[in-house]
XYZ file of N, CA and C in Angstrom:
525
model
N 20.128 8.438 -20.047
C 19.150 7.664 -19.308
C 18.376 6.769 -20.270
N 18.297 5.510 -19.965
C 17.590 4.565 -20.825
C 16.082 4.775 -20.694
N 15.377 4.521 -21.784
C 13.922 4.624 -21.753
C 13.359 3.513 -20.881
N 12.352 3.888 -20.093
C 11.666 2.916 -19.242
C 10.952 1.881 -20.109
N 11.049 0.607 -19.724
C 10.337 -0.465 -20.433
C 9.301 -1.056 -19.497
N 8.071 -1.203 -20.018
C 6.974 -1.778 -19.256
C 6.540 -3.077 -19.927
N 7.163 -4.171 -19.504
C 6.891 -5.492 -20.105
C 5.468 -5.936 -19.802
N 4.789 -6.461 -20.825
C 3.430 -6.969 -20.643
C 2.388 -5.890 -20.408
N 2.723 -4.624 -20.682
C 1.784 -3.520 -20.437
C 0.551 -3.611 -21.331
N 0.715 -4.158 -22.524
C -0.400 -4.378 -23.442
C -0.234 -5.752 -24.078
N -1.310 -6.195 -24.719
C -1.238 -7.454 -25.453
C -1.742 -7.232 -26.870
N -1.295 -8.116 -27.765
C -1.785 -8.157 -29.132
C -2.253 -9.589 -29.364
N -3.573 -9.743 -29.496
C -4.185 -11.078 -29.620
C -3.742 -11.981 -28.473
N -3.691 -11.383 -27.280
C -3.346 -12.135 -26.071
C -1.866 -12.264 -25.785
N -1.009 -11.907 -26.737
C 0.440 -12.021 -26.533
C 0.986 -10.739 -25.910
N 1.712 -10.850 -24.780
C 2.220 -9.660 -24.107
C 3.277 -8.919 -24.931
N 3.203 -7.587 -24.844
C 4.159 -6.719 -25.530
C 4.733 -5.715 -24.536
N 5.872 -5.150 -24.889
C 6.571 -4.185 -24.044
C 6.331 -2.770 -24.564
N 5.932 -1.882 -23.661
C 5.811 -0.468 -24.021
C 7.036 0.273 -23.509
N 7.515 1.193 -24.330
C 8.657 2.026 -23.962
C 8.127 3.393 -23.544
N 8.595 3.854 -22.395
C 8.192 5.157 -21.883
C 7.331 5.023 -20.640
N 7.060 6.164 -19.999
C 6.328 6.156 -18.735
C 4.833 5.933 -18.932
N 4.179 5.447 -17.890
C 2.716 5.386 -17.889
C 2.213 6.706 -17.308
N 1.624 7.522 -18.164
C 1.135 8.833 -17.729
C -0.198 8.681 -17.018
N -0.472 9.629 -16.126
C -1.698 9.587 -15.327
C -2.413 10.938 -15.376
N -3.698 10.898 -15.064
C -4.488 12.124 -14.974
C -3.798 13.087 -14.008
N -3.696 14.357 -14.433
C -3.046 15.369 -13.614
C -1.592 15.616 -13.976
N -0.956 14.666 -14.678
C 0.439 14.846 -15.108
C 0.528 15.981 -16.120
N 1.683 16.647 -16.131
C 1.955 17.613 -17.193
C 2.214 16.818 -18.464
N 1.569 17.213 -19.554
C 1.742 16.502 -20.823
C 3.158 16.724 -21.337
N 3.859 15.651 -21.691
C 5.207 15.800 -22.232
C 5.172 16.409 -23.641
N 6.234 17.091 -23.990
C 6.333 17.619 -25.352
C 6.647 16.465 -26.302
N 6.475 16.701 -27.576
C 6.737 15.711 -28.617
C 7.020 16.457 -29.903
N 7.598 15.745 -30.872
C 7.713 16.285 -32.226
C 7.208 15.228 -33.197
N 6.143 15.583 -33.890
C 5.521 14.715 -34.882
C 5.612 15.381 -36.238
N 5.264 14.628 -37.289
C 5.236 15.194 -38.639
C 3.800 15.350 -39.105
N 3.488 16.553 -39.596
C 2.201 16.796 -40.238
C 2.234 16.147 -41.620
N 1.105 16.127 -42.275
C 1.033 15.496 -43.595
C 1.924 16.170 -44.629
N 2.254 17.459 -44.426
C 3.155 18.163 -45.343
C 4.620 18.053 -44.908
N 4.900 17.179 -43.944
C 6.236 16.905 -43.394
C 6.773 18.011 -42.480
N 5.944 18.983 -42.131
C 6.378 20.025 -41.200
C 6.301 19.482 -39.766
N 7.185 19.971 -38.891
C 7.168 19.491 -37.507
C 5.984 20.070 -36.731
N 5.431 19.253 -35.850
C 4.322 19.660 -34.984
C 4.696 19.249 -33.566
N 4.505 20.173 -32.616
C 4.815 19.903 -31.216
C 3.580 20.184 -30.361
N 3.659 19.874 -29.087
C 2.577 20.194 -28.160
C 2.291 21.695 -28.202
N 3.336 22.483 -28.285
C 3.231 23.948 -28.334
C 2.393 24.429 -29.530
N 2.334 23.625 -30.594
C 1.550 23.994 -31.787
C 0.067 24.167 -31.460
N -0.377 23.590 -30.331
C -1.800 23.635 -29.954
C -1.994 24.343 -28.612
N -1.108 25.283 -28.327
C -1.122 26.032 -27.064
C -2.499 26.661 -26.830
N -2.992 26.488 -25.593
C -4.252 27.111 -25.208
C -5.495 26.353 -25.650
N -5.315 25.258 -26.354
C -6.457 24.458 -26.809
C -6.545 23.172 -25.988
N -7.751 22.617 -25.947
C -7.921 21.286 -25.402
C -7.610 20.312 -26.528
N -6.840 19.275 -26.214
C -6.396 18.324 -27.237
C -6.907 16.931 -26.913
N -7.628 16.334 -27.848
C -7.970 14.920 -27.745
C -6.997 14.220 -28.681
N -6.131 13.388 -28.121
C -5.146 12.671 -28.929
C -5.533 11.198 -28.959
N -5.921 10.747 -30.137
C -6.303 9.362 -30.382
C -5.088 8.674 -31.006
N -4.565 7.674 -30.313
C -3.355 6.990 -30.777
C -3.747 5.618 -31.315
N -3.277 5.320 -32.528
C -3.601 4.044 -33.173
C -2.330 3.399 -33.724
N -2.296 2.055 -33.773
C -1.135 1.382 -34.365
C -0.976 1.681 -35.862
N -2.051 1.555 -36.640
C -1.996 1.853 -38.078
C -3.396 2.113 -38.610
N -3.541 3.197 -39.350
C -4.848 3.558 -39.915
C -5.388 2.488 -40.860
N -4.514 1.657 -41.389
C -4.924 0.637 -42.360
C -5.352 -0.675 -41.711
N -5.838 -0.612 -40.485
C -6.379 -1.798 -39.822
C -7.813 -1.476 -39.386
N -8.674 -2.486 -39.278
C -10.102 -2.223 -39.053
C -10.438 -1.432 -37.790
N -9.850 -1.757 -36.642
C -10.204 -1.045 -35.409
C -9.666 0.388 -35.450
N -8.458 0.569 -35.960
C -7.882 1.910 -36.067
C -8.709 2.778 -37.021
N -9.129 2.186 -38.125
C -9.972 2.859 -39.102
C -11.267 3.315 -38.418
N -11.919 2.415 -37.693
C -13.181 2.739 -37.021
C -12.981 3.792 -35.932
N -11.913 3.662 -35.155
C -11.624 4.614 -34.077
C -11.426 6.014 -34.648
N -10.664 6.115 -35.720
C -10.359 7.418 -36.296
C -11.603 8.025 -36.948
N -12.393 7.214 -37.619
C -13.649 7.709 -38.201
C -14.594 8.192 -37.108
N -14.660 7.468 -35.988
C -15.548 7.863 -34.894
C -15.151 9.235 -34.353
N -13.856 9.459 -34.115
C -13.435 10.755 -33.586
C -13.570 11.853 -34.629
N -13.446 11.531 -35.901
C -13.692 12.525 -36.944
C -15.161 12.970 -36.903
N -16.073 12.009 -36.732
C -17.505 12.339 -36.636
C -17.799 13.182 -35.403
N -17.178 12.841 -34.288
C -17.439 13.540 -33.024
C -16.814 14.935 -32.990
N -15.771 15.169 -33.779
C -15.005 16.415 -33.707
C -15.876 17.652 -33.870
N -16.851 17.604 -34.779
C -17.676 18.794 -35.023
C -18.643 19.073 -33.871
N -18.837 18.111 -32.961
C -19.745 18.290 -31.828
C -19.010 18.792 -30.583
N -17.703 18.916 -30.671
C -16.895 19.291 -29.512
C -16.756 20.804 -29.415
N -16.409 21.319 -28.232
C -16.206 22.760 -28.086
C -15.205 23.292 -29.119
N -15.413 24.534 -29.545
C -14.616 25.123 -30.632
C -13.122 25.159 -30.350
N -12.745 25.191 -29.080
C -11.317 25.289 -28.736
C -10.668 23.916 -28.548
N -11.295 22.877 -29.112
C -10.776 21.516 -28.997
C -10.231 21.060 -30.346
N -9.040 20.477 -30.333
C -8.491 19.867 -31.548
C -8.454 18.364 -31.348
N -8.743 17.634 -32.409
C -8.700 16.182 -32.374
C -7.536 15.735 -33.247
N -6.587 15.069 -32.623
C -5.373 14.619 -33.300
C -5.354 13.100 -33.308
N -4.997 12.525 -34.440
C -4.767 11.087 -34.504
C -3.285 10.889 -34.753
N -2.651 10.123 -33.883
C -1.208 9.889 -33.962
C -0.978 8.405 -34.234
N -0.132 8.132 -35.230
C 0.275 6.757 -35.531
C 1.698 6.788 -36.058
N 2.280 5.604 -36.218
C 3.617 5.503 -36.808
C 3.535 5.351 -38.332
N 2.326 5.486 -38.889
C 2.182 5.456 -40.348
C 2.949 6.625 -40.960
N 3.403 6.457 -42.184
C 4.039 7.564 -42.894
C 3.013 8.664 -43.160
N 3.430 9.926 -43.180
C 2.491 11.017 -43.470
C 1.744 10.818 -44.796
N 2.390 10.215 -45.771
C 1.760 9.992 -47.081
C 0.594 9.006 -46.959
N 0.793 7.966 -46.150
C -0.272 6.988 -45.917
C -1.426 7.641 -45.151
N -1.100 8.504 -44.193
C -2.138 9.204 -43.439
C -2.963 10.104 -44.364
N -2.291 10.802 -45.272
C -2.993 11.673 -46.227
C -3.920 10.851 -47.113
N -3.427 9.734 -47.594
C -4.240 8.853 -48.439
C -5.456 8.363 -47.667
N -5.247 7.909 -46.427
C -6.347 7.405 -45.618
C -7.399 8.495 -45.392
N -6.961 9.692 -45.018
C -7.905 10.793 -44.759
C -8.749 11.097 -45.990
N -8.126 11.092 -47.168
C -8.865 11.342 -48.400
C -9.897 10.265 -48.654
N -9.504 9.018 -48.502
C -10.412 7.896 -48.750
C -11.544 7.857 -47.730
N -11.271 8.259 -46.493
C -12.263 8.195 -45.415
C -13.039 9.505 -45.255
N -12.698 10.512 -46.043
C -13.315 11.845 -45.924
C -13.158 12.383 -44.499
N -12.003 12.136 -43.907
C -11.716 12.586 -42.544
C -11.111 13.985 -42.616
N -11.956 14.984 -42.419
C -11.512 16.367 -42.583
C -11.660 17.210 -41.318
N -12.044 16.595 -40.211
C -12.235 17.355 -38.972
C -11.156 17.035 -37.939
N -10.237 16.157 -38.296
C -9.142 15.773 -37.413
C -7.823 16.095 -38.104
N -6.756 16.072 -37.331
C -5.405 16.186 -37.894
C -4.708 14.855 -37.643
N -4.138 14.276 -38.700
C -3.332 13.074 -38.514
C -1.867 13.499 -38.445
N -1.156 12.905 -37.513
C 0.248 13.237 -37.280
C 1.049 11.948 -37.178
N 2.241 11.966 -37.770
C 3.073 10.769 -37.843
C 4.214 10.803 -36.828
N 4.382 9.676 -36.122
C 5.491 9.500 -35.186
C 6.534 8.567 -35.787
N 6.490 8.410 -37.109
C 7.359 7.455 -37.791
C 8.846 7.787 -37.624
N 9.200 9.042 -37.792
C 10.617 9.404 -37.860
C 11.371 9.193 -36.556
N 10.916 9.823 -35.485
C 11.685 9.819 -34.229
C 11.045 9.007 -33.105
N 9.815 8.577 -33.250
C 9.024 7.941 -32.190
C 9.058 8.764 -30.894
N 9.141 10.078 -31.048
C 9.215 11.002 -29.925
C 7.940 10.951 -29.078
N 6.783 10.930 -29.734
C 5.515 10.855 -29.012
C 5.414 9.515 -28.287
N 5.675 8.439 -29.009
C 5.557 7.101 -28.423
C 6.363 6.934 -27.156
N 7.604 7.415 -27.163
C 8.469 7.301 -25.987
C 8.010 8.224 -24.860
N 7.612 9.447 -25.198
C 7.206 10.424 -24.175
C 5.895 10.042 -23.495
N 4.980 9.420 -24.272
C 3.651 9.087 -23.743
C 3.525 7.611 -23.352
N 4.626 6.862 -23.471
C 4.643 5.474 -23.028
C 3.798 4.549 -23.871
N 3.760 4.794 -25.190
C 2.927 3.972 -26.078
C 3.715 3.311 -27.215
N 5.030 3.432 -27.217
C 5.836 2.806 -28.271
C 5.977 1.315 -27.970
N 5.496 0.492 -28.894
C 5.580 -0.961 -28.723
C 6.963 -1.412 -29.199
N 7.779 -1.860 -28.261
C 9.171 -2.229 -28.553
C 9.262 -3.272 -29.665
N 8.440 -4.308 -29.581
C 8.543 -5.420 -30.517
C 8.073 -5.080 -31.935
N 7.229 -4.078 -32.087
C 6.624 -3.787 -33.397
C 6.985 -2.419 -33.981
N 7.562 -1.535 -33.169
C 7.823 -0.142 -33.556
C 6.553 0.543 -34.065
N 5.429 0.189 -33.430
C 4.141 0.831 -33.662
C 3.704 1.431 -32.335
N 2.643 2.212 -32.367
C 2.120 2.823 -31.152
C 0.928 2.023 -30.634
N 0.842 1.901 -29.330
C -0.262 1.178 -28.698
C -1.512 2.054 -28.684
N -2.650 1.413 -28.875
C -3.927 2.127 -28.879
C -4.133 2.807 -27.526
N -4.408 4.097 -27.578
C -4.591 4.866 -26.350
C -5.293 6.183 -26.675
N -5.780 6.820 -25.620
C -6.445 8.115 -25.741
C -5.886 9.027 -24.659
N -5.584 10.260 -25.027
C -5.154 11.276 -24.079
C -6.002 12.518 -24.311
N -6.549 13.076 -23.249
C -7.211 14.373 -23.330
C -6.361 15.316 -22.493
N -5.901 16.371 -23.146
C -4.988 17.322 -22.518
C -5.658 18.684 -22.516
N -5.751 19.272 -21.342
C -6.409 20.572 -21.200
C -5.572 21.704 -21.759
N -6.171 22.901 -21.836
C -5.449 24.078 -22.344
C -4.213 24.418 -21.506
N -4.185 23.925 -20.244
C -3.045 24.144 -19.354
C -1.966 23.075 -19.548
N -2.154 22.198 -20.567
C -1.236 21.103 -20.876
C -1.127 20.068 -19.755
N -2.193 19.936 -18.974
C -2.296 18.868 -17.975
C -3.200 17.770 -18.544
N -2.836 16.537 -18.259
C -3.640 15.410 -18.747
C -4.904 15.323 -17.895
N -6.054 15.389 -18.573
C -7.315 15.296 -17.838
C -7.993 13.941 -18.034
N -7.514 13.146 -18.991
C -8.046 11.799 -19.194
C -6.984 10.998 -19.933
N -6.815 9.741 -19.541
C -5.889 8.861 -20.257
C -6.445 7.440 -20.230
N -6.321 6.766 -21.357
C -6.665 5.343 -21.436
C -5.614 4.642 -22.289
N -4.943 3.668 -21.684
C -4.073 2.759 -22.424
C -4.911 1.496 -22.629
N -5.262 1.192 -23.864
C -6.103 0.031 -24.137
C -5.254 -1.221 -23.971
N -5.643 -2.073 -23.024
C -4.813 -3.239 -22.645
C -4.596 -4.197 -23.824
N -5.666 -4.531 -24.540
C -5.568 -5.424 -25.713
C -5.708 -4.539 -26.944
N -4.616 -4.387 -27.694
C -4.622 -3.368 -28.753
C -5.531 -3.677 -29.939
N -6.125 -4.867 -29.969
C -7.109 -5.138 -31.025
C -8.511 -4.696 -30.596
N -8.650 -4.188 -29.372
C -9.944 -3.735 -28.852
C -10.101 -2.223 -29.032
N -11.353 -1.769 -29.018
C -11.653 -0.331 -29.097
C -11.405 0.340 -27.750
N -11.098 1.634 -27.774
C -11.025 2.387 -26.522
C -12.446 2.669 -26.028
N -12.547 3.255 -24.850
C -13.839 3.652 -24.306
C -14.159 5.062 -24.827
N -14.854 5.125 -25.955
C -15.177 6.409 -26.592
C -15.984 7.297 -25.648
N -16.948 6.710 -24.971
C -17.843 7.492 -24.116
C -17.076 8.205 -23.012
N -16.193 7.490 -22.305
C -15.421 8.131 -21.234
C -14.532 9.249 -21.768
N -13.870 9.016 -22.886
C -12.990 10.046 -23.464
C -13.789 11.289 -23.841
N -14.902 11.091 -24.528
C -15.715 12.227 -24.966
C -16.357 12.935 -23.773
N -16.798 12.179 -22.783
C -17.377 12.803 -21.590
C -16.354 13.647 -20.848
N -15.084 13.219 -20.841
C -14.050 14.007 -20.154
C -13.881 15.366 -20.823
N -14.073 15.423 -22.135
C -14.013 16.701 -22.857
C -15.210 17.574 -22.516
N -16.373 16.968 -22.492
C -17.608 17.737 -22.241
C -17.650 18.246 -20.784
N -17.145 17.446 -19.849
C -17.106 17.879 -18.448
C -16.250 19.126 -18.301
N -15.110 19.124 -18.949
C -14.189 20.260 -18.873
C -14.844 21.500 -19.466
N -15.629 21.312 -20.539
C -16.265 22.439 -21.208
C -17.331 23.091 -20.305
N -17.956 22.309 -19.408
C -19.013 22.845 -18.532
C -18.453 23.563 -17.313
N -17.199 23.350 -17.015
C -16.601 23.940 -15.794
C -16.514 25.440 -15.904
């Protein structure tokens, strides 16, 4: 089965781009994925079983908006419920992610690379066909592996809505 293509789903500086994979919605079961940790070990959805997952997806940590987005979620991570993990996913190499985390003192998040297989990008509908990078997006996945919040940022040079993403985590914690 060919991967679904969503032409014009996002733009880069106003130019339309094609995303590969489905557009996920609140309530959907989160698809599995295989990413690489900084030590090159495989990481899957199952690796965070029973936890709430905030997945911040960025095109590349070495760009200003991605840098700011990742730093913001690193700062917020310590204020979140203890059973929440904050993951940053990009197509950057694990070595570049490790370097970035050290330089940014980002120690409250986990960076994971989709460089090898683009498994996450295809499963979550964020793989940019023309660039082989991931589109800026946010996914909040509950301990039951159901998506409780999703944002695909239409213009990938723009920031996501931090407040809505963080509020979706806090709402779940009060239930």
